[in-house]
Amino acid sequence: MAGGDEVKEVRNQQVLARDYISAIPEESDMYLNRSSTIKLRVPDEDDCQEAMLLKNLYLSCDPYMRGVKHSDATSSTDQDRIVFFATDKPIVGYGVSKVVDSKHPEFKAGDLVWGITKWEEYTLIKNTQSFFKINHTDVPLSYYTGILGMPGMTAYAGFYEVCNPKKGEYVYVSSAFGAVGQLVGQFAKLMGCYVVGSAGSQEKVDILKNKFGFDEAFNYKEEADLAAALKRYFPQGIDIYFENVGGKMLDAVLLNMRLHGRIAVCGMISQYNFEQHQGVTNLMHLIYKRVRMEGFFVFDFYHLYPKFLDLVVPYIKQGNITYVEDIVEGLENGPASLVRLFSGRNAGKAVVVVARD
Amino acid sequence: MAGGDEVKEVRNQQVLARDYISAIPEESDMYLNRSSTIKLRVPDEDDCQEAMLLKNLYLSCDPYMRGVKHSDATSSTDQDRIVFFATDKPIVGYGVSKVVDSKHPEFKAGDLVWGITKWEEYTLIKNTQSFFKINHTDVPLSYYTGILGMPGMTAYAGFYEVCNPKKGEYVYVSSAFGAVGQLVGQFAKLMGCYVVGSAGSQEKVDILKNKFGFDEAFNYKEEADLAAALKRYFPQGIDIYFENVGGKMLDAVLLNMRLHGRIAVCGMISQYNFEQHQGVTNLMHLIYKRVRMEGFFVFDFYHLYPKFLDLVVPYIKQGNITYVEDIVEGLENGPASLVRLFSGRNAGKAVVVVARD
């Protein structure tokens, strides 16, 4: 368009981070900026030649959205880690958005997309690499923050690709009530595995068993001896462990692994809030049982996204997978939702509604 | 033969274990029995229908020959762990032997074999499953306790099969002076990798660099900060870690792994003498760098033994691999040799000569 066109400028509320966050974010680490505005067009600037302008609809709260330790941040050579919290910048996270304007050939105004956006009403995306266009709109759009988005792909990649599961195997999922864990458990059941999950409250345990179809579930907080608990639920041992916890839980699992078992390391949430991490002492069992333990990032598997949709969308439509969301309305309630996630008080995939269309 | 035949009965000196050994064996945990005798024929008993009687020539001292903790022994469901020390029984270990008599169709008197035998002059083997016939006799027979035996196959399986190495990759070997470590380093060099090893004395470090052709080597006892040492030797990071040590060394390695790195867990010798194992705290780096860490036992790879010989025998004959033995003469000196191995004072593959033919 010609430079003289009048471009609509609108309010653009934002949730920003305060100073450096050391580990688990608290509400006071974030603040709302009500006065920001934005022009609803991709600027004519050199670095915006493939940019798009998004209206954010649903934002995702995820357990890896935490501060990065200074030591990690400086010692790491890994380019792929995202900085979620930067002082006086909007929080960064996954979301579902509608394209308002685009200079990118693959995205056009009106398209629905999901990817890494920001906690604000509108976001200018200069690097569109993390975005997928949403083609199946006959499921709730918010699902693309969870079961059909990054957490879903994480469960899929970790379970099917990393763990190489076989029918009849014994599968243990920690943080089983989390967005990823509940899907892993359901994928495993659909494959014909025996599945046990752990979670942090009796209510969650009941839902795992009665709603998500786990064969068994237990409240890890009630178990004085985790290794004994696992021995009780897996007298034959564990073939596959989907690791979300780390520390003492991993140690207990190592004692209970079966020959040629596999551990997909998705996260270690027990370690996030320790400056000095809990030591894992039973790694010798990797040898005794010839166990493969493998860390993975969902980024490495996004080329499988179409294959994933082919599997999961029919499961959703046919009601083979149960999916629960914990939805809060309004950007201003985002920080509370994120903090609740870390305290384990969320009741499903935590989603913040910024706008419904 | 008819039952009335006269069978030669000979002296059969033995090294026996005293009471239960908790971790690292000491000389006082073993004793010599000079008064035992044996008939040099496989008995006509039901459980000896495929047995063979061996004259032991060379016995192997290996770092996994240690006591098993009661808790491990009782909690384990793994059938493959060998009991090396049982009270008032001969020590069990790998060796090279000559078949004196055999009822097994695949072994006949005069054959040379290697496998799991006992610390005595003659051994009746009822289950011959662990034995390989020795066909290449144009190399020293004692090599079948090391480079051409179980340690060689361990290096081969761990490096080639578990680590999936590629030319130009960065390889770190701990306990690099050990029987397995020195072979892994040389295999890696022959493949065109960059190889750094660590050992526990300056003398060993010098030999690693000057004799075994490691690109670099260092004395871990002189490094106050192992992570910094590894950073110095691997500014680009480590693609492959051949793990023999565990504990703090593994923690330092985890901080220095490269993207998609692989850790073959062969042993964790630092952990053997701790009732309370050292905790490993940096496992989150398995995720950051998408590292695969895999425990293995050589038993699972013995079907590759012919392929292994095809690779390694020519290397030995052409002088492409350097191999050093620390040979002691006489069964009675076996306990001292084994104990020296655990203190790191051996000067090569520890071998005990019982008889030379």
XYZ file of C-alpha atoms in Angstrom:
714
model
C 0.000 0.000 0.000
C 1.117 3.550 -0.519
C 2.829 5.217 2.421
C 0.146 7.802 2.825
C -2.592 5.315 3.759
C -4.149 5.843 7.117
C -3.359 2.903 9.397
C -5.633 2.120 12.295
C -3.868 2.443 15.651
C -5.425 0.515 18.519
C -4.895 -0.223 22.193
C -2.452 -3.060 22.796
C -2.502 -4.186 26.431
C 0.532 -6.197 27.419
C 1.775 -8.364 30.281
C 5.421 -7.473 30.871
C 8.135 -9.014 33.024
C 9.755 -7.075 35.822
C 13.365 -7.655 36.815
C 15.206 -10.853 36.257
C 13.279 -13.940 37.435
C 15.406 -16.613 39.036
C 13.216 -19.668 38.770
C 9.485 -20.012 39.305
C 7.630 -16.859 38.303
C 5.404 -15.131 40.853
C 2.572 -12.749 40.120
C 4.679 -9.832 41.318
C 7.247 -10.635 38.626
C 4.774 -9.521 35.953
C 2.744 -6.354 35.402
C 0.068 -5.116 33.059
C 0.664 -2.217 30.697
C -2.715 -0.770 29.637
C -1.402 2.233 27.727
C 0.495 0.705 24.834
C -0.825 1.048 21.299
C -0.004 -0.549 17.957
C -0.661 0.166 14.282
C -2.497 -2.722 12.656
C -0.162 -3.080 9.704
C 3.235 -4.702 9.128
C 5.681 -1.767 8.893
C 7.630 -1.061 5.702
C 10.950 -1.822 7.305
C 13.844 -3.931 6.117
C 13.493 -6.568 8.835
C 9.752 -6.878 8.280
C 9.804 -8.163 4.719
C 8.341 -11.517 5.767
C 6.625 -10.341 8.943
C 3.035 -10.703 10.008
C 0.846 -8.883 12.494
C -1.217 -11.104 14.769
C -4.273 -10.611 16.899
C -3.710 -12.969 19.821
C -6.718 -15.089 20.768
C -5.550 -17.774 23.214
C -2.296 -17.816 25.187
C -0.784 -20.911 26.706
C 0.680 -21.321 30.213
C 3.351 -24.019 30.153
C 5.617 -25.445 32.833
C 8.837 -24.558 31.005
C 7.921 -20.843 31.176
C 10.345 -19.975 33.880
C 13.339 -17.786 34.448
C 16.723 -19.016 33.305
C 19.526 -19.085 35.837
C 22.362 -16.688 35.062
C 24.830 -19.573 35.086
C 22.752 -21.567 32.615
C 22.167 -18.564 30.428
C 25.838 -17.715 30.168
C 27.314 -21.194 30.063
C 24.895 -22.598 27.546
C 25.907 -22.939 23.929
C 22.401 -23.969 22.980
C 20.759 -21.534 20.590
C 17.297 -22.988 20.900
C 16.356 -21.944 24.384
C 13.680 -19.318 24.441
C 13.814 -16.412 26.874
C 10.289 -16.192 28.250
C 10.893 -13.344 30.664
C 12.959 -10.280 29.769
C 12.736 -7.148 31.880
C 10.030 -4.745 30.669
C 9.321 -6.902 27.631
C 6.085 -8.818 27.032
C 6.100 -12.431 28.257
C 6.858 -14.836 25.419
C 4.807 -17.979 24.975
C 2.789 -20.183 22.659
C -0.559 -18.949 21.486
C -3.318 -19.144 18.904
C -3.699 -15.993 16.822
C -5.428 -14.546 13.809
C -3.374 -12.904 11.076
C -4.349 -9.206 10.737
C -1.764 -8.266 8.128
C 1.056 -10.221 6.508
C 3.978 -9.774 4.159
C 4.795 -13.459 4.357
C 3.763 -15.420 1.260
C 2.450 -18.370 3.293
C 0.231 -16.413 5.668
C -2.546 -14.008 4.739
C -4.964 -11.787 6.664
C -7.699 -13.895 8.248
C -5.563 -17.019 8.615
C -5.553 -18.719 11.992
C -2.115 -19.741 13.242
C -0.367 -21.075 16.326
C 3.225 -20.563 17.416
C 5.427 -18.514 19.694
C 3.810 -15.157 20.254
C 3.705 -12.626 23.112
C 1.414 -11.835 25.993
C -0.314 -8.829 24.442
C -3.349 -8.172 22.309
C -1.459 -7.772 19.043
C 2.018 -8.955 18.141
C 4.288 -8.150 15.230
C 6.092 -11.370 14.267
C 9.224 -10.802 12.221
C 10.369 -14.401 12.226
C 7.416 -16.628 11.396
C 9.407 -19.851 11.655
C 7.600 -21.216 14.729
C 4.120 -20.785 13.219
C 1.742 -23.370 11.827
C -1.388 -22.514 9.915
C -4.544 -23.965 11.470
C -6.549 -25.924 8.923
C -8.862 -28.002 11.112
C -11.263 -25.448 12.585
C -13.968 -27.950 13.520
C -12.306 -28.421 16.922
C -12.026 -25.707 19.587
C -9.348 -23.198 18.579
C -7.897 -23.201 22.089
C -6.890 -26.847 21.516
C -3.978 -25.516 19.455
C -2.364 -24.315 22.675
C -2.516 -27.897 23.945
C -3.572 -31.193 22.480
C -3.159 -29.968 18.885
C -0.236 -27.664 19.585
C 3.145 -27.862 21.234
C 2.135 -30.019 24.251
C 0.372 -32.483 21.961
C 3.352 -32.700 19.641
C 5.609 -33.106 22.705
C 3.571 -36.064 23.932
C 3.512 -37.542 20.442
C 7.229 -37.115 19.746
C 8.318 -38.269 23.186
C 6.085 -41.302 23.304
C 6.036 -42.577 19.738
C 9.381 -41.359 18.432
C 11.668 -41.442 21.470
C 10.165 -44.377 23.390
C 9.393 -46.659 20.460
C 6.489 -48.281 22.342
C 5.051 -51.722 21.754
C 1.620 -53.092 22.591
C 1.458 -54.600 26.071
C 4.379 -52.659 27.513
C 4.329 -51.137 30.998
C 4.287 -47.349 30.885
C 4.739 -44.919 33.739
C 3.987 -41.198 33.382
C 4.922 -38.697 36.067
C 3.137 -35.328 36.188
C 0.467 -37.352 34.476
C -2.170 -34.703 34.977
C -0.130 -32.130 33.069
C -0.991 -31.168 29.513
C 1.647 -33.502 28.105
C 1.347 -36.316 30.643
C -2.372 -36.850 30.239
C -1.908 -37.209 26.487
C 1.020 -39.607 26.812
C -1.085 -41.805 29.055
C -3.963 -41.796 26.596
C -1.697 -42.474 23.613
C -0.249 -45.398 25.541
C -3.697 -46.788 26.363
C -4.772 -46.449 22.736
C -1.697 -48.490 21.790
C -2.596 -51.254 24.242
C -0.064 -50.524 26.965
C -0.567 -50.792 30.720
C -0.381 -47.235 32.048
C 0.149 -45.821 35.516
C 0.359 -42.105 36.240
C 1.288 -40.058 39.262
C 0.016 -36.640 40.262
C -0.032 -34.378 43.301
C -3.601 -34.667 44.629
C -6.282 -37.287 45.153
C -8.616 -35.328 42.903
C -6.152 -35.539 40.019
C -5.558 -39.221 40.696
C -9.282 -39.877 40.478
C -9.560 -38.012 37.198
C -6.591 -39.911 35.747
C -8.257 -43.203 36.532
C -11.893 -42.387 35.914
C -11.742 -39.892 33.092
C -8.449 -40.373 31.276
C -8.518 -44.167 31.470
C -5.182 -44.753 33.204
C -5.036 -48.311 34.578
C -3.764 -46.979 37.880
C -2.719 -43.652 39.349
C -1.272 -42.517 42.651
C -0.586 -39.354 44.618
C 3.193 -39.148 44.908
C 2.871 -36.832 47.906
C 1.302 -39.658 49.908
C 4.076 -42.153 49.170
C 6.919 -42.146 51.684
C 8.840 -44.647 49.546
C 8.438 -43.935 45.849
C 10.452 -46.990 44.802
C 8.140 -49.240 46.823
C 5.080 -47.542 45.328
C 6.363 -48.167 41.807
C 7.192 -51.758 42.696
C 3.582 -52.148 43.822
C 2.146 -50.731 40.598
C 4.725 -52.397 38.362
C 5.599 -55.783 39.855
C 7.050 -56.705 36.427
C 8.943 -53.422 36.133
C 8.617 -50.413 33.847
C 9.307 -50.581 30.096
C 8.735 -46.921 29.366
C 9.038 -43.928 31.652
C 7.895 -40.555 30.412
C 10.000 -38.272 32.600
C 8.566 -34.947 33.687
C 9.879 -34.775 37.234
C 13.519 -35.754 37.822
C 15.298 -36.007 41.174
C 13.991 -38.554 43.676
C 11.282 -39.722 41.305
C 13.830 -40.608 38.646
C 15.898 -42.464 41.233
C 12.874 -44.529 42.220
C 12.070 -45.264 38.595
C 15.633 -46.366 37.814
C 15.315 -49.064 40.483
C 12.193 -50.354 38.755
C 13.100 -50.295 35.087
C 12.868 -53.454 33.001
C 15.500 -54.819 30.692
C 15.931 -52.582 27.606
C 13.619 -49.957 29.086
C 13.384 -46.461 27.681
C 13.163 -43.126 29.474
C 12.068 -40.118 27.451
C 13.252 -37.028 29.303
C 10.704 -34.349 28.604
C 11.165 -32.192 31.681
C 12.330 -32.290 35.274
C 9.936 -29.977 37.034
C 11.193 -30.990 40.504
C 14.534 -29.481 39.558
C 13.325 -26.095 38.382
C 13.058 -24.500 41.783
C 16.284 -25.777 43.296
C 19.440 -23.755 43.053
C 21.241 -26.962 43.992
C 19.523 -29.739 42.078
C 18.676 -33.048 43.751
C 21.268 -35.622 42.891
C 20.279 -38.784 41.040
C 22.127 -41.726 42.529
C 20.832 -44.844 40.776
C 22.200 -44.340 37.278
C 24.101 -47.659 37.544
C 20.727 -49.231 36.794
C 21.002 -47.844 33.268
C 23.681 -50.505 32.845
C 22.049 -53.312 34.842
C 18.932 -53.027 32.707
C 20.480 -51.625 29.508
C 18.190 -48.625 29.660
C 18.161 -45.865 27.088
C 17.490 -42.405 28.532
C 17.030 -39.646 26.016
C 16.336 -35.959 26.300
C 14.266 -34.371 23.571
C 12.828 -31.057 22.444
C 9.647 -30.879 20.466
C 11.325 -28.500 17.977
C 13.220 -31.420 16.476
C 9.993 -33.207 15.561
C 7.792 -30.522 14.020
C 8.273 -32.018 10.585
C 5.963 -34.774 11.857
C 3.127 -32.339 12.619
C 0.937 -33.385 9.643
C 1.336 -37.064 10.610
C 0.446 -36.142 14.185
C -2.735 -34.341 13.106
C -3.766 -37.349 11.004
C -3.611 -39.450 14.152
C -4.988 -37.105 16.760
C -7.749 -35.118 15.061
C -9.784 -38.312 14.397
C -9.169 -39.416 17.998
C -10.640 -36.116 19.195
C -13.627 -36.218 16.839
C -14.412 -39.824 17.727
C -14.106 -39.111 21.430
C -11.174 -41.478 21.949
C -9.177 -38.852 23.776
C -10.353 -36.843 26.745
C -9.008 -33.332 26.997
C -9.597 -30.869 29.815
C -8.851 -27.167 29.775
C -8.513 -24.689 32.620
C -9.525 -21.494 30.862
C -9.269 -18.001 32.312
C -10.726 -14.947 30.611
C -8.648 -11.848 30.002
C -4.993 -11.090 29.475
C -4.881 -9.427 32.894
C -5.537 -12.822 34.510
C -2.645 -14.493 32.695
C -0.047 -14.065 35.456
C -2.302 -15.697 38.073
C -2.971 -18.615 35.724
C 0.735 -19.155 35.097
C 1.568 -19.022 38.791
C -1.245 -21.476 39.569
C 0.256 -23.925 37.087
C 3.514 -24.042 39.021
C 1.712 -24.644 42.289
C -0.104 -27.634 40.752
C -3.528 -26.090 41.309
C -4.592 -25.954 37.662
C -7.429 -28.239 36.642
C -6.363 -28.957 33.052
C -4.437 -27.290 30.259
C -4.028 -23.672 31.356
C -5.278 -21.300 28.664
C -5.733 -17.527 28.791
C -8.398 -16.063 26.525
C -7.353 -12.697 25.094
C -10.107 -12.585 22.471
C -12.382 -15.241 20.993
C -12.002 -14.092 17.387
C 34.558 -94.413 28.003
C 33.779 -97.341 30.233
C 33.309 -96.583 33.929
C 36.258 -98.737 34.922
C 38.849 -96.526 33.163
C 41.441 -95.024 35.385
C 41.141 -91.232 35.403
C 44.096 -89.079 36.267
C 43.557 -86.995 39.411
C 45.710 -83.896 39.734
C 46.312 -80.995 42.068
C 43.905 -78.111 41.506
C 44.989 -74.978 43.362
C 42.207 -72.445 43.770
C 41.698 -68.847 44.857
C 38.573 -68.718 46.995
C 36.533 -65.872 48.425
C 36.146 -65.447 52.161
C 32.995 -63.966 53.663
C 30.699 -61.632 51.864
C 32.506 -58.747 50.151
C 30.713 -55.416 50.284
C 32.343 -53.499 47.474
C 35.993 -53.322 46.457
C 37.799 -56.609 47.127
C 40.898 -56.598 49.327
C 43.606 -59.220 49.374
C 42.347 -60.484 52.725
C 38.968 -61.222 51.113
C 40.574 -64.055 49.130
C 42.681 -67.081 50.072
C 44.584 -69.825 48.323
C 43.597 -73.479 48.654
C 46.572 -75.641 47.723
C 45.093 -79.017 48.672
C 42.207 -79.398 46.265
C 42.353 -82.049 43.519
C 40.323 -82.787 40.399
C 39.830 -85.716 38.019
C 40.688 -84.713 34.478
C 37.520 -86.008 32.914
C 33.957 -84.696 32.564
C 31.927 -86.812 35.016
C 29.153 -89.104 33.799
C 26.432 -87.151 35.547
C 23.117 -85.900 34.290
C 23.991 -82.213 34.464
C 27.315 -82.768 32.675
C 25.968 -83.984 29.356
C 27.281 -80.911 27.535
C 30.056 -80.061 29.981
C 33.744 -79.532 29.363
C 36.803 -79.650 31.583
C 39.227 -76.758 31.138
C 42.844 -76.178 31.999
C 42.980 -72.467 32.771
C 45.872 -70.598 31.172
C 45.238 -66.873 31.596
C 42.822 -65.216 34.013
C 41.513 -61.695 33.642
C 41.221 -59.024 36.352
C 38.391 -56.672 35.468
C 36.937 -53.623 37.213
C 33.427 -55.069 37.487
C 34.777 -57.939 39.642
C 33.456 -56.631 42.902
C 31.073 -57.610 45.614
C 27.393 -56.981 45.109
C 25.519 -55.056 47.762
C 22.866 -57.092 49.559
C 20.197 -54.573 48.601
C 21.163 -54.745 44.926
C 21.387 -58.497 44.979
C 17.948 -58.959 46.460
C 16.073 -56.162 44.725
C 17.381 -56.930 41.286
C 15.265 -58.839 38.814
C 18.171 -58.999 36.383
C 19.264 -62.537 35.665
C 22.467 -61.591 33.922
C 24.547 -60.334 36.796
C 27.388 -62.646 37.643
C 28.377 -63.343 41.245
C 32.165 -63.072 41.234
C 32.673 -63.685 44.938
C 30.814 -66.366 46.879
C 32.063 -67.486 50.266
C 34.498 -70.424 50.048
C 33.932 -70.726 46.298
C 36.567 -70.012 43.639
C 36.526 -66.465 42.259
C 34.614 -66.288 38.974
C 36.047 -64.379 36.027
C 36.939 -64.347 32.361
C 39.873 -66.440 31.216
C 41.609 -68.235 28.379
C 41.659 -72.011 28.760
C 42.492 -75.240 26.967
C 39.851 -77.960 26.707
C 41.085 -81.117 28.458
C 37.929 -83.167 28.025
C 34.532 -82.344 26.557
C 31.082 -83.779 26.082
C 29.951 -80.715 24.180
C 29.700 -81.254 20.433
C 31.249 -77.881 19.600
C 34.336 -78.190 21.804
C 36.925 -80.965 21.765
C 40.067 -81.757 23.752
C 42.915 -79.488 22.682
C 40.649 -76.560 21.683
C 41.535 -73.147 23.020
C 38.599 -71.168 24.363
C 37.774 -68.008 26.273
C 34.821 -67.318 28.517
C 33.702 -67.174 32.125
C 35.790 -69.624 34.109
C 37.091 -69.780 37.704
C 40.271 -68.876 39.532
C 41.744 -72.368 39.744
C 43.986 -74.591 37.662
C 41.201 -76.715 36.189
C 37.512 -75.938 35.921
C 34.533 -78.092 35.076
C 32.163 -76.001 32.959
C 28.619 -77.347 32.863
C 27.135 -74.424 30.951
C 29.391 -73.562 28.038
C 27.247 -70.696 26.845
C 29.775 -67.943 27.597
C 32.604 -69.644 25.681
C 34.103 -68.799 22.320
C 36.521 -71.024 20.494
C 39.813 -69.323 19.687
C 40.656 -69.639 15.996
C 43.284 -66.933 15.528
C 46.322 -68.255 17.408
C 48.889 -66.084 15.642
C 48.342 -63.390 18.286
C 49.251 -63.789 21.988
C 46.705 -66.016 23.691
C 46.459 -63.659 26.652
C 44.907 -61.089 24.288
C 41.674 -63.072 24.580
C 41.326 -61.783 28.140
C 41.489 -58.248 26.757
C 41.608 -56.753 23.307
C 40.208 -59.886 21.645
C 37.947 -60.881 24.511
C 35.272 -59.300 26.630
C 36.939 -55.886 27.129
C 37.589 -55.621 23.386
C 33.998 -56.531 22.567
C 32.831 -54.051 25.213
C 34.801 -51.250 23.577
C 33.564 -52.292 20.151
C 29.909 -52.609 21.122
C 29.861 -49.447 23.206
C 31.634 -47.290 20.673
C 30.385 -48.534 17.323
C 26.962 -49.900 18.228
C 25.779 -47.682 21.081
C 27.466 -44.379 20.156
C 26.967 -44.517 16.390
C 30.128 -42.446 15.783
C 30.891 -40.311 12.767
C 34.229 -39.131 11.414
C 35.337 -35.828 12.886
C 33.262 -36.086 16.063
C 34.590 -35.098 19.480
C 35.044 -38.108 21.752
C 35.823 -38.161 25.449
C 36.844 -41.344 27.268
C 37.133 -41.505 31.045
C 39.235 -44.250 32.658
C 40.966 -44.045 29.309
C 43.913 -46.108 30.480
C 41.664 -49.029 31.371
C 41.432 -52.091 29.156
C 38.236 -50.845 27.547
C 39.021 -47.130 27.520
C 42.325 -47.420 25.684
C 40.628 -49.427 22.935
C 37.714 -47.022 22.620
C 40.173 -44.171 22.170
C 42.075 -46.044 19.499
C 38.909 -47.115 17.679
C 37.823 -43.480 17.708
C 41.176 -42.306 16.320
C 41.047 -44.954 13.579
C 37.634 -43.598 12.633
C 38.927 -40.039 12.375
C 37.505 -38.612 15.581
C 39.142 -36.130 17.940
C 39.811 -38.030 21.159
C 40.597 -36.895 24.682
C 41.077 -39.289 27.577
C 41.416 -38.889 31.311
C 43.330 -41.066 33.744
C 44.613 -40.923 37.308
C 48.337 -40.277 36.924
C 50.721 -38.238 34.816
C 52.420 -41.420 33.660
C 49.152 -42.793 32.287
C 48.388 -39.446 30.667
C 51.754 -39.499 28.904
C 51.178 -43.020 27.620
C 47.702 -42.128 26.368
C 49.132 -39.270 24.326
C 52.454 -40.717 23.237
C 51.686 -44.376 22.825
C 47.951 -44.757 22.287
C 47.642 -41.704 20.051
C 44.991 -39.794 21.992
C 44.879 -36.166 20.803
C 44.906 -34.993 24.398
C 44.778 -36.525 27.840
C 44.620 -35.181 31.373
C 44.974 -36.311 34.965
C 41.545 -35.852 36.518
C 43.069 -35.803 39.997
C 44.860 -32.554 39.152
C 41.726 -30.775 37.965
C 39.891 -28.864 40.670
C 37.099 -28.038 38.215
C 36.354 -30.947 35.896
C 33.776 -28.996 33.894
C 36.342 -26.281 33.181
C 38.931 -28.883 32.198
C 36.514 -30.439 29.709
C 35.609 -27.000 28.366
C 39.324 -26.434 27.757
C 39.790 -29.704 25.895
C 36.453 -29.507 24.082
C 35.729 -25.850 23.322
C 33.148 -27.098 20.763
C 31.658 -29.589 23.218
C 31.567 -33.389 23.345
C 29.695 -35.499 20.782
C 30.419 -38.862 22.366
C 31.226 -39.723 25.961
C 32.290 -43.242 26.799
C 31.288 -43.402 30.465
C 33.371 -45.465 32.854
C 33.298 -43.223 35.910
C 29.949 -41.670 36.888
C 29.361 -39.184 39.707
C 31.063 -35.808 39.474
C 32.719 -36.705 36.176
C 29.355 -37.372 34.558
C 28.042 -34.083 35.918
C 30.967 -32.223 34.361
C 30.455 -34.024 31.041
C 26.730 -33.227 30.955
C 27.577 -29.518 31.077
C 29.819 -29.953 28.041
C 27.765 -32.179 25.746
C 26.967 -31.065 22.221
C 23.576 -31.129 20.567
C 22.450 -34.723 19.899
C 25.392 -36.110 21.840
C 25.566 -39.719 22.942
C 26.732 -41.214 26.226
C 27.469 -44.943 26.301
C 27.312 -46.024 29.927
C 29.793 -48.847 30.267
C 30.605 -48.527 33.964
C 30.657 -46.088 36.838
C 33.734 -47.053 38.767
C 33.548 -43.962 41.004
C 30.275 -45.327 42.347
C 31.429 -48.817 43.216
C 32.983 -47.948 46.550
C 30.268 -45.650 47.887
C 27.465 -46.985 49.980
C 25.690 -43.731 49.244
C 26.377 -42.977 45.596
C 27.346 -39.500 44.466
C 24.316 -37.721 43.086
C 24.289 -36.553 39.469
C 22.696 -33.120 39.302
C 22.988 -31.943 35.691
C 20.617 -34.351 33.949
C 18.547 -31.406 32.682
C 21.285 -31.042 30.086
C 20.038 -34.274 28.527
C 17.086 -32.165 27.434
C 18.935 -28.944 26.584
C 21.213 -30.852 24.228
C 18.900 -33.763 23.309
C 21.432 -36.240 24.553
C 20.954 -40.005 24.429
C 22.460 -41.847 27.383
C 22.405 -45.605 27.161
C 23.591 -48.361 29.438
C 24.840 -51.523 27.817
C 26.217 -54.963 28.616
C 28.588 -56.692 26.275
C 26.480 -59.895 26.521
C 23.882 -58.350 24.257
C 26.410 -57.920 21.461
C 28.294 -61.214 21.335
C 26.560 -62.152 18.087
C 28.825 -59.494 16.549
C 32.008 -61.240 17.709
C 33.011 -62.529 14.235
C 32.513 -59.041 12.753
C 34.586 -57.634 15.596
C 37.453 -60.065 14.923
C 37.413 -59.181 11.236
C 38.011 -55.564 12.207
C 40.427 -55.914 15.090
C 42.716 -58.854 14.232
C 44.039 -57.048 11.119
C 44.490 -53.861 13.194
C 46.633 -55.831 15.639
C 48.680 -57.569 12.942
C 49.270 -54.329 11.065
C 50.258 -52.532 14.250
C 47.404 -50.033 14.065
C 46.406 -50.694 17.659
C 48.699 -50.525 20.650
C 47.916 -52.913 23.457
C 49.665 -53.114 26.820
C 49.378 -55.930 29.350
C 50.256 -56.009 33.022
C 51.010 -59.700 33.449
C 51.631 -61.449 36.754
C 52.806 -65.043 36.979
C 51.032 -67.551 39.164
C 47.500 -68.058 40.415
C 48.679 -67.177 43.934
C 49.429 -63.630 42.745
C 45.939 -63.129 41.342
C 44.414 -61.417 44.399
C 47.193 -58.796 44.515
C 46.729 -58.095 40.808
C 42.976 -57.639 41.200
C 43.401 -55.337 44.180
C 46.007 -53.284 42.302
C 43.518 -52.776 39.481
C 41.052 -51.084 41.837
C 43.732 -48.780 43.205
C 44.622 -47.669 39.665
C 48.193 -48.908 39.927
C 48.032 -51.427 37.089
C 50.105 -50.634 34.004
C 47.899 -52.195 31.333
C 45.362 -55.007 31.014
C 45.739 -57.040 34.207
C 46.325 -60.721 33.365
C 47.227 -63.603 35.677
C 49.177 -66.459 34.118
C 48.130 -69.819 35.537
C 49.884 -71.871 32.873
C 51.232 -71.019 29.419
C 49.859 -74.098 27.671
